[in-house]
mmCIF file of C-alpha atoms in Angstrom:
data_model
loop_
_atom_site.group_PDB
_atom_site.id
_atom_site.type_symbol
_atom_site.label_atom_id
_atom_site.label_comp_id
_atom_site.label_asym_id
_atom_site.label_seq_id
_atom_site.Cartn_x
_atom_site.Cartn_y
_atom_site.Cartn_z
ATOM 1 C CA ASN I 1 113.376 23.268 55.344
ATOM 2 C CA ALA I 2 110.012 23.471 57.093
ATOM 3 C CA GLY I 3 111.494 25.767 59.743
ATOM 4 C CA VAL I 4 109.656 25.705 63.081
ATOM 5 C CA THR I 5 106.400 23.771 63.137
ATOM 6 C CA GLN I 6 103.814 23.690 65.902
ATOM 7 C CA THR I 7 100.819 21.475 66.494
ATOM 8 C CA PRO I 8 97.960 21.856 67.063
ATOM 9 C CA LYS I 9 97.003 25.243 65.598
ATOM 10 C CA PHE I 10 93.931 25.561 67.800
ATOM 11 C CA ARG I 11 92.715 23.743 70.904
ATOM 12 C CA ILE I 12 89.956 24.144 73.428
ATOM 13 C CA LEU I 13 90.500 22.559 76.838
ATOM 14 C CA LYS I 14 88.315 22.194 79.853
ATOM 15 C CA ILE I 15 89.600 23.323 83.248
ATOM 16 C CA GLY I 16 91.765 20.607 84.762
ATOM 17 C CA GLN I 17 92.573 18.825 81.507
ATOM 18 C CA SER I 18 96.144 18.425 80.325
ATOM 19 C CA MET I 19 97.770 18.581 76.917
ATOM 20 C CA THR I 20 101.089 18.807 75.124
ATOM 21 C CA LEU I 21 101.916 21.485 72.594
ATOM 22 C CA GLN I 22 104.365 20.131 70.051
ATOM 23 C CA CYS I 23 107.261 22.090 68.552
ATOM 24 C CA THR I 24 109.758 20.793 66.009
ATOM 25 C CA GLN I 25 112.518 22.535 64.073
ATOM 26 C CA ASP I 26 114.610 21.130 61.234
ATOM 27 C CA MET I 27 117.348 23.766 61.187
ATOM 28 C CA ASN I 28 119.615 22.011 63.710
ATOM 29 C CA HIS I 29 119.196 24.944 66.087
ATOM 30 C CA ASN I 30 120.387 24.238 69.588
ATOM 31 C CA TYR I 31 118.454 27.037 71.327
ATOM 32 C CA MET I 32 114.665 26.737 71.571
ATOM 33 C CA TYR I 33 112.033 28.781 73.404
ATOM 34 C CA TRP I 34 108.378 28.785 74.369
ATOM 35 C CA TYR I 35 106.550 32.116 74.612
ATOM 36 C CA ARG I 36 102.977 33.062 75.364
ATOM 37 C CA GLN I 37 101.227 36.124 73.992
ATOM 38 C CA ASP I 38 98.248 37.624 75.782
ATOM 39 C CA PRO I 39 96.117 40.426 74.267
ATOM 40 C CA GLY I 40 97.709 43.842 74.759
ATOM 41 C CA MET I 41 100.800 42.341 76.333
ATOM 42 C CA GLY I 42 104.231 41.561 74.987
ATOM 43 C CA LEU I 43 105.361 38.004 74.512
ATOM 44 C CA LYS I 44 106.550 36.379 77.709
ATOM 45 C CA LEU I 45 109.127 33.598 77.959
ATOM 46 C CA ILE I 46 107.815 30.404 79.552
ATOM 47 C CA TYR I 47 110.758 27.984 79.219
ATOM 48 C CA TYR I 48 113.853 27.708 77.126
ATOM 49 C CA SER I 49 116.505 25.168 76.223
ATOM 50 C CA VAL I 50 120.088 25.654 75.094
ATOM 51 C CA GLY I 51 120.512 22.078 73.949
ATOM 52 C CA ALA I 52 119.227 18.528 74.242
ATOM 53 C CA GLY I 53 118.831 17.551 77.878
ATOM 54 C CA ILE I 54 119.036 21.151 79.142
ATOM 55 C CA THR I 55 116.000 23.256 80.037
ATOM 56 C CA ASP I 56 115.423 26.289 82.217
ATOM 57 C CA LYS I 57 112.580 28.449 83.439
ATOM 58 C CA GLY I 58 111.692 31.750 81.872
ATOM 59 C CA GLU I 59 109.570 34.572 83.189
ATOM 60 C CA VAL I 60 106.214 32.723 83.514
ATOM 61 C CA PRO I 61 106.881 28.962 84.025
ATOM 62 C CA ASN I 62 104.163 28.113 86.548
ATOM 63 C CA GLY I 63 101.686 25.535 85.277
ATOM 64 C CA TYR I 64 103.975 24.307 82.503
ATOM 65 C CA ASN I 65 106.667 21.713 81.972
ATOM 66 C CA VAL I 66 109.070 21.018 79.126
ATOM 67 C CA SER I 67 111.518 18.392 77.999
ATOM 68 C CA ARG I 68 114.250 18.352 75.365
ATOM 69 C CA SER I 69 115.270 14.814 74.529
ATOM 70 C CA THR I 70 116.356 15.660 70.957
ATOM 71 C CA THR I 71 117.722 18.729 69.186
ATOM 72 C CA GLU I 72 114.617 18.899 66.979
ATOM 73 C CA ASP I 73 111.765 18.671 69.482
ATOM 74 C CA PHE I 74 110.753 20.863 72.409
ATOM 75 C CA PRO I 75 107.269 19.959 73.674
ATOM 76 C CA LEU I 76 105.409 22.101 76.208
ATOM 77 C CA ARG I 77 103.191 20.292 78.684
ATOM 78 C CA LEU I 78 100.199 21.894 80.417
ATOM 79 C CA GLU I 79 99.038 20.070 83.511
ATOM 80 C CA LEU I 80 95.690 20.944 85.103
ATOM 81 C CA ALA I 81 94.735 23.640 82.586
ATOM 82 C CA ALA I 82 93.381 26.895 84.014
ATOM 83 C CA PRO I 83 91.573 29.815 82.325
ATOM 84 C CA SER I 84 94.679 31.960 82.948
ATOM 85 C CA GLN I 85 96.505 29.756 80.427
ATOM 86 C CA THR I 86 94.232 30.902 77.618
ATOM 87 C CA SER I 87 96.727 32.462 75.253
ATOM 88 C CA VAL I 88 98.584 32.116 71.980
ATOM 89 C CA TYR I 89 101.730 30.049 72.339
ATOM 90 C CA PHE I 90 104.759 30.486 70.118
ATOM 91 C CA CYS I 91 107.781 28.266 69.830
ATOM 92 C CA ALA I 92 111.019 29.731 68.486
ATOM 93 C CA SER I 93 114.545 28.597 67.784
ATOM 94 C CA THR I 94 117.931 30.088 67.068
ATOM 95 C CA HIS I 95 121.541 29.127 66.613
ATOM 96 C CA PRO I 96 123.795 31.635 68.266
ATOM 97 C CA LEU I 97 126.905 32.535 66.403
ATOM 98 C CA THR I 98 130.135 32.299 68.319
ATOM 99 C CA SER I 99 130.474 36.062 67.988
ATOM 100 C CA GLY I 100 127.013 37.043 69.152
ATOM 101 C CA THR I 101 123.296 36.449 68.922
ATOM 102 C CA ASP I 102 121.294 35.313 65.951
ATOM 103 C CA THR I 103 117.783 35.938 64.725
ATOM 104 C CA GLN I 104 115.007 33.837 66.180
ATOM 105 C CA TYR I 105 112.689 31.817 63.954
ATOM 106 C CA PHE I 106 109.099 31.513 65.133
ATOM 107 C CA GLY I 107 106.520 28.818 64.653
ATOM 108 C CA PRO I 108 103.002 29.738 63.497
ATOM 109 C CA GLY I 109 101.563 29.608 67.009
ATOM 110 C CA THR I 110 98.966 27.560 68.889
ATOM 111 C CA ARG I 111 95.800 29.324 70.022
ATOM 112 C CA LEU I 112 94.643 27.714 73.272
ATOM 113 C CA THR I 113 91.376 28.409 75.053
ATOM 114 C CA VAL I 114 90.653 26.982 78.500
ATOM 115 C CA LEU I 115 86.980 26.987 79.491
ATOM 116 C CA LYS E 1 108.369 49.818 84.489
ATOM 117 C CA ASN E 2 108.802 47.471 81.536
ATOM 118 C CA GLU E 3 112.334 46.805 80.415
ATOM 119 C CA VAL E 4 111.324 47.520 76.809
ATOM 120 C CA GLU E 5 109.012 50.404 75.938
ATOM 121 C CA GLN E 6 107.644 51.093 72.476
ATOM 122 C CA SER E 7 105.907 54.153 71.106
ATOM 123 C CA PRO E 8 103.435 54.787 69.760
ATOM 124 C CA GLN E 9 101.120 51.904 70.691
ATOM 125 C CA ASN E 10 98.973 52.537 67.632
ATOM 126 C CA LEU E 11 99.815 54.357 64.431
ATOM 127 C CA THR E 12 97.634 55.135 61.422
ATOM 128 C CA ALA E 13 99.197 56.476 58.252
ATOM 129 C CA GLN E 14 98.294 57.198 54.670
ATOM 130 C CA GLU E 15 99.961 55.265 51.903
ATOM 131 C CA GLY E 16 103.289 56.814 50.976
ATOM 132 C CA GLU E 17 103.996 58.361 54.380
ATOM 133 C CA PHE E 18 107.288 57.946 56.243
ATOM 134 C CA ILE E 19 106.792 55.907 59.416
ATOM 135 C CA THR E 20 108.880 55.898 62.598
ATOM 136 C CA ILE E 21 108.426 53.504 65.511
ATOM 137 C CA ASN E 22 110.525 53.975 68.628
ATOM 138 C CA CYS E 23 111.887 51.554 71.188
ATOM 139 C CA SER E 24 113.646 52.323 74.474
ATOM 140 C CA TYR E 25 115.162 49.790 76.817
ATOM 141 C CA SER E 26 116.546 49.971 80.317
ATOM 142 C CA VAL E 27 118.943 47.023 80.563
ATOM 143 C CA GLY E 28 122.286 46.116 79.079
ATOM 144 C CA ILE E 29 121.805 44.140 75.901
ATOM 145 C CA SER E 30 123.754 42.072 73.434
ATOM 146 C CA ALA E 31 121.354 42.789 70.573
ATOM 147 C CA LEU E 32 118.053 44.412 69.686
ATOM 148 C CA HIS E 33 115.516 42.754 67.421
ATOM 149 C CA TRP E 34 112.676 44.145 65.347
ATOM 150 C CA LEU E 35 109.930 41.670 64.545
ATOM 151 C CA GLN E 36 106.798 41.889 62.446
ATOM 152 C CA GLN E 37 103.575 40.120 63.388
ATOM 153 C CA HIS E 38 101.186 39.742 60.502
ATOM 154 C CA PRO E 39 97.416 40.132 60.949
ATOM 155 C CA GLY E 40 97.200 36.327 60.709
ATOM 156 C CA GLY E 41 99.464 36.039 63.761
ATOM 157 C CA GLY E 42 102.752 34.823 62.281
ATOM 158 C CA ILE E 43 105.939 36.453 63.572
ATOM 159 C CA VAL E 44 109.001 37.094 61.427
ATOM 160 C CA SER E 45 112.297 38.648 62.306
ATOM 161 C CA LEU E 46 113.072 41.868 60.415
ATOM 162 C CA PHE E 47 116.359 42.974 61.924
ATOM 163 C CA MET E 48 118.849 42.081 64.586
ATOM 164 C CA LEU E 49 121.339 44.804 65.412
ATOM 165 C CA SER E 50 123.838 45.643 68.095
ATOM 166 C CA SER E 51 125.141 48.919 66.704
ATOM 167 C CA GLY E 52 124.597 51.446 63.920
ATOM 168 C CA LYS E 53 122.050 50.971 61.219
ATOM 169 C CA LYS E 54 120.644 48.273 58.945
ATOM 170 C CA LYS E 55 118.515 48.592 55.817
ATOM 171 C CA HIS E 56 116.371 46.098 53.993
ATOM 172 C CA GLY E 57 114.257 47.393 51.164
ATOM 173 C CA ARG E 58 112.040 50.169 52.525
ATOM 174 C CA LEU E 59 112.829 49.300 56.146
ATOM 175 C CA ILE E 60 115.612 50.929 58.131
ATOM 176 C CA ALA E 61 116.552 50.149 61.730
ATOM 177 C CA THR E 62 118.896 52.219 63.848
ATOM 178 C CA ILE E 63 120.215 51.823 67.356
ATOM 179 C CA ASN E 64 121.947 54.206 69.777
ATOM 180 C CA ILE E 65 123.598 52.099 72.453
ATOM 181 C CA GLN E 66 124.516 55.055 74.668
ATOM 182 C CA GLU E 67 120.931 56.334 74.726
ATOM 183 C CA LYS E 68 119.419 52.809 74.863
ATOM 184 C CA HIS E 69 117.121 53.657 71.982
ATOM 185 C CA SER E 70 116.243 52.193 68.614
ATOM 186 C CA SER E 71 114.005 53.303 65.770
ATOM 187 C CA LEU E 72 112.356 51.431 62.934
ATOM 188 C CA HIS E 73 111.604 53.505 59.861
ATOM 189 C CA ILE E 74 109.410 52.578 56.916
ATOM 190 C CA THR E 75 109.765 54.689 53.796
ATOM 191 C CA ALA E 76 106.961 55.027 51.216
ATOM 192 C CA SER E 77 104.561 53.043 53.412
ATOM 193 C CA HIS E 78 102.074 50.697 51.776
ATOM 194 C CA PRO E 79 98.892 49.009 53.043
ATOM 195 C CA ARG E 80 100.739 45.671 53.060
ATOM 196 C CA ASP E 81 103.003 47.135 55.777
ATOM 197 C CA SER E 82 100.005 47.039 58.135
ATOM 198 C CA ALA E 83 101.061 44.779 61.001
ATOM 199 C CA VAL E 84 102.228 44.847 64.604
ATOM 200 C CA TYR E 85 105.898 45.731 64.928
ATOM 201 C CA ILE E 86 107.622 44.358 67.997
ATOM 202 C CA CYS E 87 110.890 45.432 69.567
ATOM 203 C CA ALA E 88 112.785 42.883 71.656
ATOM 204 C CA VAL E 89 116.167 42.802 73.360
ATOM 205 C CA SER E 90 118.464 39.929 74.212
ATOM 206 C CA GLY E 91 120.583 40.196 77.312
ATOM 207 C CA ARG E 92 124.204 39.359 77.922
ATOM 208 C CA GLY E 93 123.596 36.038 79.674
ATOM 209 C CA GLY E 94 124.374 33.927 76.629
ATOM 210 C CA SER E 95 121.038 32.136 76.303
ATOM 211 C CA GLU E 96 119.712 34.689 73.766
ATOM 212 C CA LYS E 97 116.449 35.025 75.717
ATOM 213 C CA LEU E 98 114.304 37.848 74.398
ATOM 214 C CA VAL E 99 112.416 40.483 76.397
ATOM 215 C CA PHE E 100 109.672 42.019 74.313
ATOM 216 C CA GLY E 101 107.931 45.350 74.048
ATOM 217 C CA LYS E 102 104.154 45.349 73.754
ATOM 218 C CA GLY E 103 104.241 46.145 70.056
ATOM 219 C CA THR E 104 103.108 48.977 67.805
ATOM 220 C CA LYS E 105 100.060 48.365 65.663
ATOM 221 C CA LEU E 106 100.519 50.066 62.301
ATOM 222 C CA THR E 107 97.649 50.603 59.896
ATOM 223 C CA VAL E 108 98.417 52.069 56.491
ATOM 224 C CA ASN E 109 95.377 53.256 54.587
ATOM 225 C CA PRO E 110 95.284 53.439 50.763
#
């Protein structure tokens, strides 16, 4: 299994441009998440999905959109990029056990700079 | 006040020392996670626990539900243990969303 993969690894955007960060997992996990990590701060949840066709906002959703058309893929869309979106983005997935929570598996991250 | 507080923020140790990193949380949880972020940026899960204690190699994680506190211990520390250690909690809502602490940067010198 490749686990959780993210593309691209690095990207520089100009203010106002848009882009999609790709996330794919091959573990048949139904729960997937997008986090951002800013220097000196803990990871913050942007959006999450508990299954195909179901998405919901996290703590910091403004400026982002997501979709979940398949179990494997959970792309994150940035519209009208702003310098405040400069961050490292992590995708993660998990498969909760019926008796409780399960560990989350993280992708390698995408380092995004908006100039 | 953050829901998850870690201490210390930074920790420098000599090889072989016993390390303790603390995590306190203020909300009801279904589980607490300890994660390791390598200098290259990758994040891996070390432990997930909802009660008691877990051990893996030189790493030990404990949790006290009544006191809302967890500790991560590293025995016989080694320079390769140098990383950021992150505490996170998942709530009882069923979506397994994580709330993270800011991390503890550990440097182990040879």
